[in-house]
């Protein structure tokens, strides 16, 4: 809802449900089509990135006239990422692994995996990247940077052993 031009949107010109012209919006958010006089439905859709909602409007074009159609689209914010966490060696699902979604250093969501090793994280903005971490007691945690437009993420966690893990003890003192 910034009022900014939206480039790269797929625009189709339809009559009776049949696409007669198709193109993409340019850097100024515009696409120009040459059509015969008649009634058309203009449809804008983000078929490439799925970041914006679709919009449409029906217009009548008369011979010799240029009709300006302004469509308003919104970021398609609601989305989710399905995360799968498995034991890297056995490929078995890891139940009750902790999966966190972060934006920078801020934790947005924390969920536990199901018996199938799956968890769903809600995404508020498909245009930004997020950090997803997976951890479970007895395993070495992992993190990945995930695009907000991603729909899945997978983690194969290694069991913590004497040869691949260490311990870190932190003590806090009131001075």
N, CA, C and O atoms as a DFTB+ gen file, in Angstrom:
700 C
 N C O
     1  1       0.815      -1.193       0.000
     2  2       0.000       0.000       0.000
     3  2       0.861       1.261       0.000
     4  3       0.561       2.232       0.694
     5  1       1.923       1.230      -0.779
     6  2       2.853       2.356      -0.804
     7  2       2.566       3.326      -1.936
     8  3       3.105       4.433      -1.938
     9  1       1.743       2.950      -2.889
    10  2       1.495       3.787      -4.055
    11  2       2.603       3.689      -5.094
    12  3       2.579       4.405      -6.095
    13  1       3.574       2.813      -4.866
    14  2       4.701       2.645      -5.791
    15  2       4.259       1.873      -7.028
    16  3       3.332       1.065      -6.975
    17  1       4.940       2.135      -8.142
    18  2       4.671       1.389      -9.373
    19  2       5.078      -0.062      -9.178
    20  3       6.071      -0.352      -8.510
    21  1       4.310      -0.969      -9.760
    22  2       4.598      -2.399      -9.660
    23  2       5.005      -2.897     -11.033
    24  3       4.184      -2.980     -11.947
    25  1       6.284      -3.227     -11.167
    26  2       6.781      -3.732     -12.451
    27  2       6.792      -5.260     -12.442
    28  3       6.790      -5.893     -11.387
    29  1       6.805      -5.831     -13.643
    30  2       6.901      -7.283     -13.792
    31  2       5.611      -8.045     -13.583
    32  3       5.626      -9.274     -13.520
    33  1       4.493      -7.342     -13.473
    34  2       3.201      -8.025     -13.327
    35  2       2.710      -8.471     -14.697
    36  3       2.858      -7.756     -15.688
    37  1       2.134      -9.644     -14.737
    38  2       1.561     -10.203     -15.957
    39  2       0.193      -9.561     -16.169
    40  3      -0.672      -9.644     -15.297
    41  1      -0.007      -8.923     -17.321
    42  2      -1.284      -8.289     -17.642
    43  2      -1.858      -8.967     -18.877
    44  3      -1.196      -9.075     -19.910
    45  1      -3.094      -9.419     -18.753
    46  2      -3.747     -10.015     -19.927
    47  2      -5.027      -9.250     -20.233
    48  3      -5.731      -8.784     -19.338
    49  1      -5.301      -9.139     -21.525
    50  2      -6.520      -8.500     -22.009
    51  2      -7.401      -9.622     -22.536
    52  3      -7.018     -10.358     -23.446
    53  1      -8.587      -9.738     -21.948
    54  2      -9.459     -10.866     -22.277
    55  2     -10.802     -10.388     -22.800
    56  3     -11.306      -9.332     -22.418
    57  1     -11.362     -11.194     -23.681
    58  2     -12.737     -10.991     -24.123
    59  2     -13.416     -12.359     -24.105
    60  3     -12.915     -13.324     -24.682
    61  1     -14.539     -12.421     -23.446
    62  2     -15.277     -13.677     -23.288
    63  2     -14.392     -14.785     -22.703
    64  3     -14.507     -15.947     -23.091
    65  1     -13.506     -14.414     -21.763
    66  2     -12.652     -15.389     -21.097
    67  2     -11.456     -15.854     -21.905
    68  3     -10.699     -16.712     -21.452
    69  1     -11.272     -15.294     -23.106
    70  2     -10.156     -15.678     -23.968
    71  2      -9.149     -14.536     -23.990
    72  3      -9.515     -13.384     -24.226
    73  1      -7.877     -14.856     -23.744
    74  2      -6.826     -13.848     -23.753
    75  2      -6.507     -13.466     -25.189
    76  3      -6.168     -14.313     -26.015
    77  1      -6.624     -12.147     -25.474
    78  2      -6.326     -11.653     -26.821
    79  2      -4.990     -10.910     -26.872
    80  3      -4.385     -10.804     -27.938
    81  1      -4.534     -10.405     -25.751
    82  2      -3.231      -9.745     -25.640
    83  2      -2.659     -10.066     -24.267
    84  3      -3.396     -10.288     -23.306
    85  1      -1.332     -10.085     -24.194
    86  2      -0.669     -10.401     -22.944
    87  2       0.664      -9.676     -22.894
    88  3       1.326      -9.530     -23.922
    89  1       1.073      -9.214     -21.703
    90  2       2.368      -8.560     -21.542
    91  2       2.670      -8.333     -20.077
    92  3       1.929      -8.783     -19.203
    93  1       3.773      -7.625     -19.806
    94  2       4.199      -7.360     -18.443
    95  2       4.316      -5.858     -18.212
    96  3       4.630      -5.102     -19.132
    97  1       4.062      -5.433     -16.980
    98  2       4.217      -4.020     -16.661
    99  2       5.699      -3.657     -16.651
   100  3       6.548      -4.464     -16.274
   101  1       5.993      -2.415     -17.078
   102  2       7.369      -1.928     -17.121
   103  2       7.715      -1.238     -15.800
   104  3       6.966      -1.342     -14.828
   105  1       8.850      -0.534     -15.764
   106  2       9.319       0.133     -14.547
   107  2       8.346       1.197     -14.040
   108  3       8.385       1.562     -12.866
   109  1       7.469       1.697     -14.924
   110  2       6.475       2.690     -14.504
   111  2       5.138       2.028     -14.142
   112  3       4.135       2.716     -13.950
   113  1       5.130       0.692     -14.049
   114  2       3.913      -0.022     -13.694
   115  2       2.893      -0.080     -14.808
   116  3       1.729      -0.392     -14.559
   117  1       3.307       0.216     -16.046
   118  2       2.376       0.307     -17.172
   119  2       2.632      -0.757     -18.227
   120  3       3.742      -1.270     -18.367
   121  1       1.596      -1.068     -18.950
   122  2       1.680      -1.924     -20.139
   123  2       0.692      -1.346     -21.146
   124  3      -0.433      -1.006     -20.779
   125  1       1.094      -1.233     -22.405
   126  2       0.253      -0.641     -23.438
   127  2      -0.094      -1.709     -24.466
   128  3       0.776      -2.449     -24.926
   129  1      -1.367      -1.780     -24.819
   130  2      -1.833      -2.784     -25.770
   131  2      -2.623      -2.111     -26.888
   132  3      -3.345      -1.143     -26.652
   133  1      -2.481      -2.631     -28.110
   134  2      -3.296      -2.210     -29.250
   135  2      -4.420      -3.223     -29.403
   136  3      -4.174      -4.404     -29.646
   137  1      -5.646      -2.758     -29.262
   138  2      -6.804      -3.653     -29.353
   139  2      -7.869      -3.027     -30.259
   140  3      -7.871      -1.819     -30.499
   141  1      -8.749      -3.857     -30.741
   142  2      -9.901      -3.378     -31.509
   143  2     -10.932      -2.812     -30.531
   144  3     -10.914      -3.139     -29.345
   145  1     -11.815      -1.975     -31.027
   146  2     -12.891      -1.445     -30.187
   147  2     -13.704      -2.611     -29.640
   148  3     -13.939      -3.597     -30.338
   149  1     -14.134      -2.490     -28.374
   150  2     -14.944      -3.558     -27.787
   151  2     -14.838      -3.579     -26.273
   152  3     -14.220      -2.709     -25.661
   153  1     -15.455      -4.592     -25.687
   154  2     -15.447      -4.765     -24.235
   155  2     -14.353      -5.776     -23.866
   156  3     -14.224      -6.830     -24.489
   157  1     -13.576      -5.430     -22.846
   158  2     -12.462      -6.283     -22.422
   159  2     -12.405      -6.373     -20.897
   160  3     -12.851      -5.475     -20.183
   161  1     -11.851      -7.468     -20.431
   162  2     -11.506      -7.596     -19.019
   163  2      -9.986      -7.535     -18.935
   164  3      -9.286      -8.322     -19.571
   165  1      -9.487      -6.592     -18.143
   166  2      -8.050      -6.441     -17.929
   167  2      -7.723      -7.176     -16.630
   168  3      -8.311      -6.902     -15.584
   169  1      -6.776      -8.116     -16.713
   170  2      -6.409      -8.921     -15.548
   171  2      -4.919      -8.755     -15.284
   172  3      -4.097      -8.977     -16.173
   173  1      -4.570      -8.361     -14.058
   174  2      -3.170      -8.275     -13.636
   175  2      -2.922      -9.375     -12.604
   176  3      -3.667      -9.508     -11.633
   177  1      -1.871     -10.156     -12.825
   178  2      -1.551     -11.255     -11.916
   179  2      -0.040     -11.364     -11.759
   180  3       0.704     -11.136     -12.713
   181  1       0.409     -11.705     -10.574
   182  2       1.838     -11.881     -10.305
   183  2       2.161     -13.366     -10.433
   184  3       2.399     -14.060      -9.445
   185  1       2.163     -13.832     -11.680
   186  2       2.377     -15.253     -11.935
   187  2       3.830     -15.678     -11.780
   188  3       4.118     -16.873     -11.707
   189  1       4.750     -14.719     -11.729
   190  2       6.176     -15.046     -11.630
   191  2       6.609     -15.185     -10.181
   192  3       7.194     -16.204      -9.815
   193  1       6.337     -14.184      -9.342
   194  2       6.837     -14.173      -7.965
   195  2       5.785     -14.465      -6.905
   196  3       6.134     -14.804      -5.774
   197  1       4.519     -14.343      -7.240
   198  2       3.415     -14.536      -6.288
   199  2       3.536     -13.625      -5.068
   200  3       3.185     -14.021      -3.957
   201  1       4.030     -12.416      -5.275
   202  2       4.177     -11.457      -4.182
   203  2       2.925     -10.591      -4.054
   204  3       2.570     -10.176      -2.951
   205  1       2.252     -10.314      -5.178
   206  2       1.098      -9.421      -5.174
   207  2      -0.196     -10.170      -5.470
   208  3      -0.205     -11.207      -6.133
   209  1      -1.287      -9.608      -4.956
   210  2      -2.610     -10.142      -5.261
   211  2      -2.958      -9.822      -6.714
   212  3      -2.324      -8.966      -7.331
   213  1      -3.942     -10.494      -7.247
   214  2      -4.425     -10.226      -8.604
   215  2      -5.495      -9.133      -8.554
   216  3      -6.079      -8.861      -7.505
   217  1      -5.737      -8.512      -9.716
   218  2      -6.786      -7.498      -9.823
   219  2      -7.323      -7.526     -11.246
   220  3      -6.612      -7.911     -12.175
   221  1      -8.581      -7.117     -11.417
   222  2      -9.162      -7.069     -12.760
   223  2     -10.232      -5.990     -12.828
   224  3     -10.780      -5.550     -11.818
   225  1     -10.506      -5.585     -14.066
   226  2     -11.550      -4.588     -14.310
   227  2     -12.048      -4.760     -15.735
   228  3     -11.270      -5.050     -16.644
   229  1     -13.340      -4.582     -15.923
   230  2     -13.933      -4.648     -17.253
   231  2     -14.053      -3.228     -17.806
   232  3     -14.516      -2.315     -17.123
   233  1     -13.620      -3.064     -19.071
   234  2     -13.639      -1.737     -19.706
   235  2     -14.209      -1.844     -21.108
   236  3     -14.184      -2.909     -21.724
   237  1     -14.727      -0.718     -21.607
   238  2     -15.170      -0.599     -22.990
   239  2     -14.236       0.371     -23.698
   240  3     -13.969       1.466     -23.203
   241  1     -13.739      -0.047     -24.873
   242  2     -12.820       0.773     -25.654
   243  2     -13.510       1.140     -26.965
   244  3     -13.981       0.269     -27.695
   245  1     -13.563       2.436     -27.252
   246  2     -14.146       2.912     -28.512
   247  2     -13.030       3.202     -29.505
   248  3     -11.894       3.468     -29.114
   249  1     -13.360       3.149     -30.796
   250  2     -12.391       3.419     -31.853
   251  2     -11.731       4.781     -31.643
   252  3     -12.410       5.779     -31.405
   253  1     -10.387       4.811     -31.734
   254  2      -9.622       6.048     -31.642
   255  2      -9.367       6.545     -30.234
   256  3      -8.709       7.571     -30.060
   257  1      -9.862       5.857     -29.231
   258  2      -9.670       6.350     -27.866
   259  2      -8.631       5.509     -27.132
   260  3      -8.432       4.334     -27.439
   261  1      -7.974       6.133     -26.158
   262  2      -7.061       5.434     -25.259
   263  2      -7.726       5.416     -23.888
   264  3      -8.012       6.463     -23.309
   265  1      -7.963       4.229     -23.387
   266  2      -8.596       4.088     -22.079
   267  2      -7.514       3.786     -21.053
   268  3      -6.710       2.870     -21.226
   269  1      -7.508       4.573     -19.980
   270  2      -6.553       4.369     -18.888
   271  2      -7.215       3.498     -17.825
   272  3      -8.279       3.840     -17.310
   273  1      -6.582       2.371     -17.499
   274  2      -7.089       1.482     -16.458
   275  2      -6.060       1.474     -15.329
   276  3      -4.891       1.162     -15.552
   277  1      -6.494       1.815     -14.128
   278  2      -5.605       1.776     -12.964
   279  2      -6.097       0.685     -12.032
   280  3      -7.206       0.742     -11.501
   281  1      -5.242      -0.310     -11.848
   282  2      -5.584      -1.414     -10.956
   283  2      -4.726      -1.329      -9.704
   284  3      -3.532      -1.037      -9.776
   285  1      -5.332      -1.583      -8.573
   286  2      -4.599      -1.576      -7.306
   287  2      -4.369      -3.008      -6.849
   288  3      -5.302      -3.807      -6.760
   289  1      -3.112      -3.317      -6.562
   290  2      -2.753      -4.643      -6.056
   291  2      -2.080      -4.469      -4.701
   292  3      -1.519      -3.414      -4.403
   293  1      -2.141      -5.501      -3.897
   294  2      -1.525      -5.486      -2.571
   295  2      -0.544      -6.632      -2.462
   296  3      -0.666      -7.651      -3.142
   297  1       0.441      -6.439      -1.583
   298  2       1.353      -7.542      -1.333
   299  2       0.560      -8.694      -0.748
   300  3      -0.243      -8.531       0.170
   301  1       0.811      -9.846      -1.304
   302  2       0.157     -11.062      -0.847
   303  2       0.939     -11.570       0.356
   304  3       1.762     -12.476       0.233
   305  1       0.680     -10.985       1.511
   306  2       1.515     -11.216       2.675
   307  2       1.342     -12.595       3.299
   308  3       2.324     -13.191       3.744
   309  1       0.158     -13.100       3.341
   310  2      -0.081     -14.353       4.053
   311  2       0.504     -15.533       3.291
   312  3       0.181     -15.775       2.128
   313  1       1.357     -16.244       3.969
   314  2       1.977     -17.415       3.380
   315  2       2.530     -18.269       4.505
   316  3       2.406     -17.916       5.678
   317  1       3.136     -19.382       4.156
   318  2       3.764     -20.218       5.165
   319  2       4.847     -21.063       4.515
   320  3       4.853     -21.287       3.304
   321  1       5.766     -21.527       5.363
   322  2       6.833     -22.422       4.926
   323  2       6.670     -23.729       5.691
   324  3       6.594     -23.732       6.919
   325  1       6.617     -24.840       4.959
   326  2       6.553     -26.153       5.573
   327  2       7.988     -26.636       5.779
   328  3       8.732     -26.826       4.817
   329  1       8.367     -26.832       7.042
   330  2       9.722     -27.241       7.392
   331  2       9.719     -28.718       7.758
   332  3       8.862     -29.184       8.509
   333  1      10.696     -29.452       7.214
   334  2      10.872     -30.869       7.536
   335  2      12.227     -31.039       8.210
   336  3      13.238     -30.539       7.716
   337  1      12.248     -31.749       9.344
   338  2      13.487     -31.990      10.080
   339  2      13.666     -33.503      10.226
   340  3      12.794     -34.206      10.737
   341  1      14.829     -33.980       9.758
   342  2      15.122     -35.415       9.826
   343  2      16.495     -35.640      10.448
   344  3      17.318     -34.727      10.524
   345  1      16.726     -36.883      10.894
   346  2      18.047     -37.315      11.319
   347  2      18.857     -37.529      10.047
   348  3      18.468     -38.322       9.190
   349  1      19.973     -36.833       9.921
   350  2      20.750     -36.865       8.680
   351  2      21.249     -38.264       8.321
   352  3      21.299     -38.627       7.146
   353  1      21.615     -39.041       9.332
   354  2      22.174     -40.373       9.079
   355  2      21.098     -41.405       8.744
   356  3      21.262     -42.193       7.813
   357  1      19.996     -41.402       9.502
   358  2      18.966     -42.439       9.329
   359  2      17.829     -42.009       8.404
   360  3      17.053     -42.848       7.945
   361  1      17.725     -40.715       8.131
   362  2      16.603     -40.137       7.372
   363  2      15.265     -40.265       8.086
   364  3      14.217     -40.077       7.469
   365  1      15.286     -40.583       9.376
   366  2      14.048     -40.669      10.149
   367  2      13.587     -39.277      10.556
   368  3      14.403     -38.400      10.836
   369  1      12.277     -39.083      10.587
   370  2      11.695     -37.812      11.019
   371  2      12.058     -37.552      12.472
   372  3      12.098     -38.477      13.283
   373  1      12.324     -36.283      12.802
   374  2      12.622     -35.903      14.181
   375  2      11.424     -35.197      14.798
   376  3      11.137     -34.039      14.495
   377  1      10.730     -35.927      15.676
   378  2       9.583     -35.382      16.391
   379  2      10.081     -34.441      17.491
   380  3      11.127     -34.675      18.097
   381  1       9.320     -33.382      17.735
   382  2       9.600     -32.411      18.794
   383  2      10.907     -31.643      18.606
   384  3      11.490     -31.172      19.582
   385  1      11.367     -31.514      17.378
   386  2      12.479     -30.597      17.105
   387  2      11.915     -29.178      17.182
   388  3      10.748     -28.951      16.861
   389  1      12.730     -28.242      17.599
   390  2      12.303     -26.848      17.695
   391  2      12.681     -26.121      16.406
   392  3      13.832     -26.163      15.973
   393  1      11.702     -25.460      15.801
   394  2      11.924     -24.708      14.568
   395  2      11.572     -23.253      14.857
   396  3      10.478     -22.947      15.333
   397  1      12.530     -22.348      14.556
   398  2      12.319     -20.927      14.809
   399  2      12.407     -20.147      13.507
   400  3      13.200     -20.465      12.622
   401  1      11.576     -19.120      13.413
   402  2      11.593     -18.181      12.301
   403  2      12.057     -16.841      12.849
   404  3      11.480     -16.319      13.803
   405  1      13.120     -16.279      12.234
   406  2      13.663     -15.005      12.690
   407  2      13.744     -14.020      11.541
   408  3      13.923     -14.395      10.382
   409  1      13.608     -12.757      11.889
   410  2      13.898     -11.657      10.985
   411  2      15.006     -10.875      11.678
   412  3      14.764     -10.189      12.671
   413  1      16.228     -10.982      11.147
   414  2      17.377     -10.411      11.842
   415  2      17.585     -11.167      13.136
   416  3      17.735     -12.389      13.126
   417  1      17.597     -10.447      14.260
   418  2      17.762     -11.103      15.558
   419  2      16.438     -11.297      16.292
   420  3      16.415     -11.821      17.406
   421  1      15.346     -10.880      15.676
   422  2      14.023     -10.978      16.300
   423  2      13.361     -12.308      15.951
   424  3      13.184     -12.626      14.776
   425  1      12.999     -13.080      16.966
   426  2      12.279     -14.339      16.752
   427  2      10.811     -14.031      16.511
   428  3      10.151     -13.418      17.350
   429  1      10.303     -14.460      15.361
   430  2       8.913     -14.197      14.983
   431  2       7.984     -15.337      15.365
   432  3       6.812     -15.118      15.670
   433  1       8.517     -16.570      15.348
   434  2       7.682     -17.734      15.604
   435  2       8.558     -18.901      16.054
   436  3       9.674     -19.072      15.564
   437  1       8.048     -19.699      16.988
   438  2       8.723     -20.918      17.431
   439  2       7.683     -22.032      17.466
   440  3       6.643     -21.898      18.110
   441  1       7.967     -23.132      16.770
   442  2       7.049     -24.273      16.721
   443  2       7.845     -25.568      16.885
   444  3       9.061     -25.595      16.692
   445  1       7.137     -26.637      17.243
   446  2       7.747     -27.968      17.354
   447  2       7.273     -28.841      16.206
   448  3       6.150     -28.698      15.723
   449  1       8.137     -29.742      15.777
   450  2       7.776     -30.647      14.673
   451  2       6.837     -31.745      15.157
   452  3       6.841     -32.129      16.327
   453  1       6.043     -32.230      14.230
   454  2       5.099     -33.318      14.485
   455  2       5.833     -34.667      14.468
   456  3       7.053     -34.715      14.317
   457  1       5.085     -35.748      14.624
   458  2       5.690     -37.089      14.551
   459  2       6.289     -37.353      13.179
   460  3       7.164     -38.207      13.038
   461  1       5.819     -36.615      12.149
   462  2       6.371     -36.742      10.796
   463  2       7.565     -35.821      10.592
   464  3       8.101     -35.752       9.486
   465  1       8.002     -35.099      11.653
   466  2       9.136     -34.185      11.545
   467  2       8.804     -32.912      10.797
   468  3       9.694     -32.276      10.234
   469  1       7.531     -32.528      10.782
   470  2       7.100     -31.361      10.010
   471  2       6.548     -30.273      10.925
   472  3       5.955     -30.546      11.969
   473  1       6.764     -29.024      10.493
   474  2       6.236     -27.854      11.204
   475  2       5.944     -26.779      10.167
   476  3       6.630     -26.683       9.150
   477  1       4.923     -25.973      10.430
   478  2       4.554     -24.891       9.520
   479  2       4.840     -23.556      10.184
   480  3       4.403     -23.297      11.305
   481  1       5.586     -22.706       9.468
   482  2       5.915     -21.370       9.958
   483  2       5.135     -20.332       9.164
   484  3       5.173     -20.351       7.933
   485  1       4.426     -19.423       9.837
   486  2       3.707     -18.362       9.116
   487  2       4.676     -17.302       8.610
   488  3       5.616     -16.927       9.312
   489  1       4.448     -16.822       7.393
   490  2       5.273     -15.782       6.780
   491  2       4.408     -14.542       6.615
   492  3       3.299     -14.619       6.087
   493  1       4.916     -13.399       7.065
   494  2       4.121     -12.172       6.978
   495  2       4.426     -11.344       5.742
   496  3       3.598     -10.536       5.323
   497  1       5.607     -11.530       5.148
   498  2       5.982     -10.718       3.987
   499  2       6.833     -11.557       3.044
   500  3       7.979     -11.881       3.356
   501  1       6.272     -11.908       1.895
   502  2       6.976     -12.752       0.934
   503  2       8.178     -12.068       0.284
   504  3       8.992     -12.732      -0.358
   505  1       8.298     -10.756       0.442
   506  2       9.380     -10.037      -0.232
   507  2      10.673     -10.008       0.572
   508  3      11.702      -9.572       0.055
   509  1      10.650     -10.453       1.803
   510  2      11.879     -10.420       2.591
   511  2      12.400     -11.819       2.858
   512  3      11.688     -12.805       2.669
   513  1      13.644     -11.897       3.297
   514  2      14.254     -13.178       3.657
   515  2      14.157     -13.377       5.161
   516  3      14.079     -12.420       5.931
   517  1      14.163     -14.638       5.556
   518  2      14.057     -15.000       6.961
   519  2      15.155     -15.995       7.307
   520  3      15.710     -16.657       6.430
   521  1      15.462     -16.090       8.594
   522  2      16.383     -17.113       9.084
   523  2      15.538     -18.171       9.775
   524  3      14.752     -17.863      10.672
   525  1      15.705     -19.421       9.351
   526  2      14.994     -20.540       9.950
   527  2      16.033     -21.425      10.632
   528  3      17.028     -21.811      10.019
   529  1      15.794     -21.744      11.908
   530  2      16.697     -22.632      12.633
   531  2      15.944     -23.887      13.059
   532  3      14.751     -23.842      13.363
   533  1      16.661     -25.002      13.075
   534  2      16.109     -26.273      13.540
   535  2      17.064     -26.835      14.580
   536  3      18.273     -26.892      14.357
   537  1      16.515     -27.252      15.719
   538  2      17.352     -27.812      16.778
   539  2      16.582     -28.900      17.527
   540  3      15.351     -28.923      17.544
   541  1      17.340     -29.788      18.138
   542  2      16.766     -30.846      18.970
   543  2      17.853     -31.313      19.921
   544  3      19.018     -31.423      19.539
   545  1      17.468     -31.587      21.163
   546  2      18.445     -32.087      22.128
   547  2      19.155     -33.301      21.568
   548  3      18.525     -34.205      21.020
   549  1      20.482     -33.316      21.709
   550  2      21.274     -34.440      21.226
   551  2      21.706     -34.298      19.779
   552  3      22.382     -35.179      19.247
   553  1      21.323     -33.190      19.128
   554  2      21.664     -32.952      17.721
   555  2      22.341     -31.589      17.591
   556  3      22.164     -30.712      18.436
   557  1      23.113     -31.427      16.528
   558  2      23.746     -30.144      16.237
   559  2      22.743     -29.281      15.479
   560  3      22.257     -29.690      14.424
   561  1      22.420     -28.080      16.003
   562  2      21.429     -27.211      15.336
   563  2      21.934     -26.708      13.987
   564  3      23.137     -26.660      13.731
   565  1      20.987     -26.336      13.135
   566  2      21.299     -25.763      11.814
   567  2      20.418     -24.544      11.588
   568  3      19.348     -24.400      12.178
   569  1      20.907     -23.672      10.713
   570  2      20.074     -22.548      10.289
   571  2      20.249     -22.328       8.798
   572  3      21.296     -22.630       8.225
   573  1      19.202     -21.795       8.182
   574  2      19.203     -21.471       6.752
   575  2      18.551     -20.111       6.574
   576  3      17.645     -19.738       7.319
   577  1      19.026     -19.375       5.573
   578  2      18.338     -18.160       5.164
   579  2      17.373     -18.550       4.058
   580  3      17.770     -19.130       3.047
   581  1      16.098     -18.225       4.261
   582  2      15.025     -18.657       3.373
   583  2      14.323     -17.433       2.796
   584  3      14.020     -16.486       3.521
   585  1      14.070     -17.454       1.508
   586  2      13.271     -16.407       0.873
   587  2      11.833     -16.517       1.358
   588  3      11.315     -17.620       1.533
   589  1      11.192     -15.378       1.575
   590  2       9.796     -15.386       2.008
   591  2       8.855     -16.008       1.000
   592  3       7.737     -16.386       1.350
   593  1       9.287     -16.123      -0.251
   594  2       8.444     -16.754      -1.266
   595  2       8.653     -18.268      -1.320
   596  3       7.971     -18.958      -2.077
   597  1       9.593     -18.790      -0.521
   598  2       9.804     -20.247      -0.475
   599  2       8.600     -20.906       0.195
   600  3       7.943     -20.292       1.036
   601  1       8.314     -22.130      -0.169
   602  2       7.188     -22.843       0.440
   603  2       7.648     -24.011       1.304
   604  3       6.875     -24.520       2.116
   605  1       8.905     -24.443       1.138
   606  2       9.417     -25.552       1.935
   607  2      10.872     -25.297       2.332
   608  3      11.587     -24.532       1.685
   609  1      11.287     -25.955       3.409
   610  2      12.685     -25.971       3.848
   611  2      12.924     -27.311       4.521
   612  3      12.047     -27.830       5.213
   613  1      14.109     -27.871       4.319
   614  2      14.437     -29.169       4.905
   615  2      15.749     -29.088       5.669
   616  3      16.695     -28.424       5.246
   617  1      15.785     -29.777       6.799
   618  2      16.977     -29.838       7.632
   619  2      17.308     -31.299       7.916
   620  3      16.431     -32.075       8.296
   621  1      18.554     -31.670       7.734
   622  2      19.063     -32.973       8.133
   623  2      20.046     -32.738       9.258
   624  3      21.169     -32.291       9.023
   625  1      19.628     -33.038      10.495
   626  2      20.463     -32.757      11.655
   627  2      21.374     -33.941      11.974
   628  3      20.958     -35.098      11.922
   629  1      22.633     -33.622      12.307
   630  2      23.604     -34.631      12.741
   631  2      23.478     -34.818      14.239
   632  3      23.322     -33.849      14.982
   633  1      23.547     -36.100      14.696
   634  2      23.585     -36.356      16.130
   635  2      24.883     -35.789      16.680
   636  3      25.934     -35.876      16.045
   637  1      24.795     -35.212      17.861
   638  2      25.987     -34.677      18.520
   639  2      26.788     -35.840      19.083
   640  3      26.274     -36.648      19.856
   641  1      28.050     -35.916      18.687
   642  2      28.955     -36.964      19.180
   643  2      30.234     -36.299      19.681
   644  3      30.433     -35.098      19.496
   645  1      31.093     -37.083      20.312
   646  2      32.360     -36.552      20.820
   647  2      33.235     -36.028      19.685
   648  3      34.079     -35.158      19.901
   649  1      33.035     -36.557      18.470
   650  2      33.894     -36.142      17.356
   651  2      33.362     -34.925      16.584
   652  3      34.103     -34.344      15.791
   653  1      32.096     -34.524      16.794
   654  2      31.573     -33.396      16.014
   655  2      30.949     -32.294      16.863
   656  3      30.450     -31.309      16.319
   657  1      30.969     -32.444      18.182
   658  2      30.284     -31.457      19.014
   659  2      31.166     -31.032      20.188
   660  3      32.127     -31.713      20.545
   661  1      30.821     -29.914      20.763
   662  2      31.501     -29.403      21.949
   663  2      30.451     -28.792      22.856
   664  3      29.299     -28.616      22.459
   665  1      30.854     -28.472      24.074
   666  2      29.933     -27.835      25.010
   667  2      30.464     -26.458      25.356
   668  3      31.673     -26.226      25.373
   669  1      29.563     -25.570      25.626
   670  2      29.910     -24.204      26.008
   671  2      29.095     -23.868      27.245
   672  3      27.865     -23.876      27.202
   673  1      29.772     -23.572      28.346
   674  2      29.067     -23.202      29.574
   675  2      29.203     -21.699      29.743
   676  3      30.302     -21.152      29.642
   677  1      28.096     -21.042      29.997
   678  2      28.067     -19.595      30.209
   679  2      27.602     -19.340      31.640
   680  3      26.585     -19.876      32.079
   681  1      28.352     -18.522      32.351
   682  2      27.984     -18.152      33.711
   683  2      27.826     -16.639      33.766
   684  3      28.688     -15.898      33.292
   685  1      26.727     -16.190      34.342
   686  2      26.452     -14.759      34.489
   687  2      26.620     -14.363      35.936
   688  3      26.108     -15.045      36.824
   689  1      27.325     -13.281      36.195
   690  2      27.552     -12.802      37.541
   691  2      27.013     -11.382      37.680
   692  3      27.211     -10.541      36.802
   693  1      26.334     -11.129      38.789
   694  2      25.855      -9.783      39.096
   695  2      27.008      -9.007      39.695
   696  3      27.473      -9.354      40.780
   697  1      27.476      -7.994      39.043
   698  2      28.598      -7.190      39.535
   699  2      28.067      -6.071      40.364
   700  3      28.841      -5.265      40.882
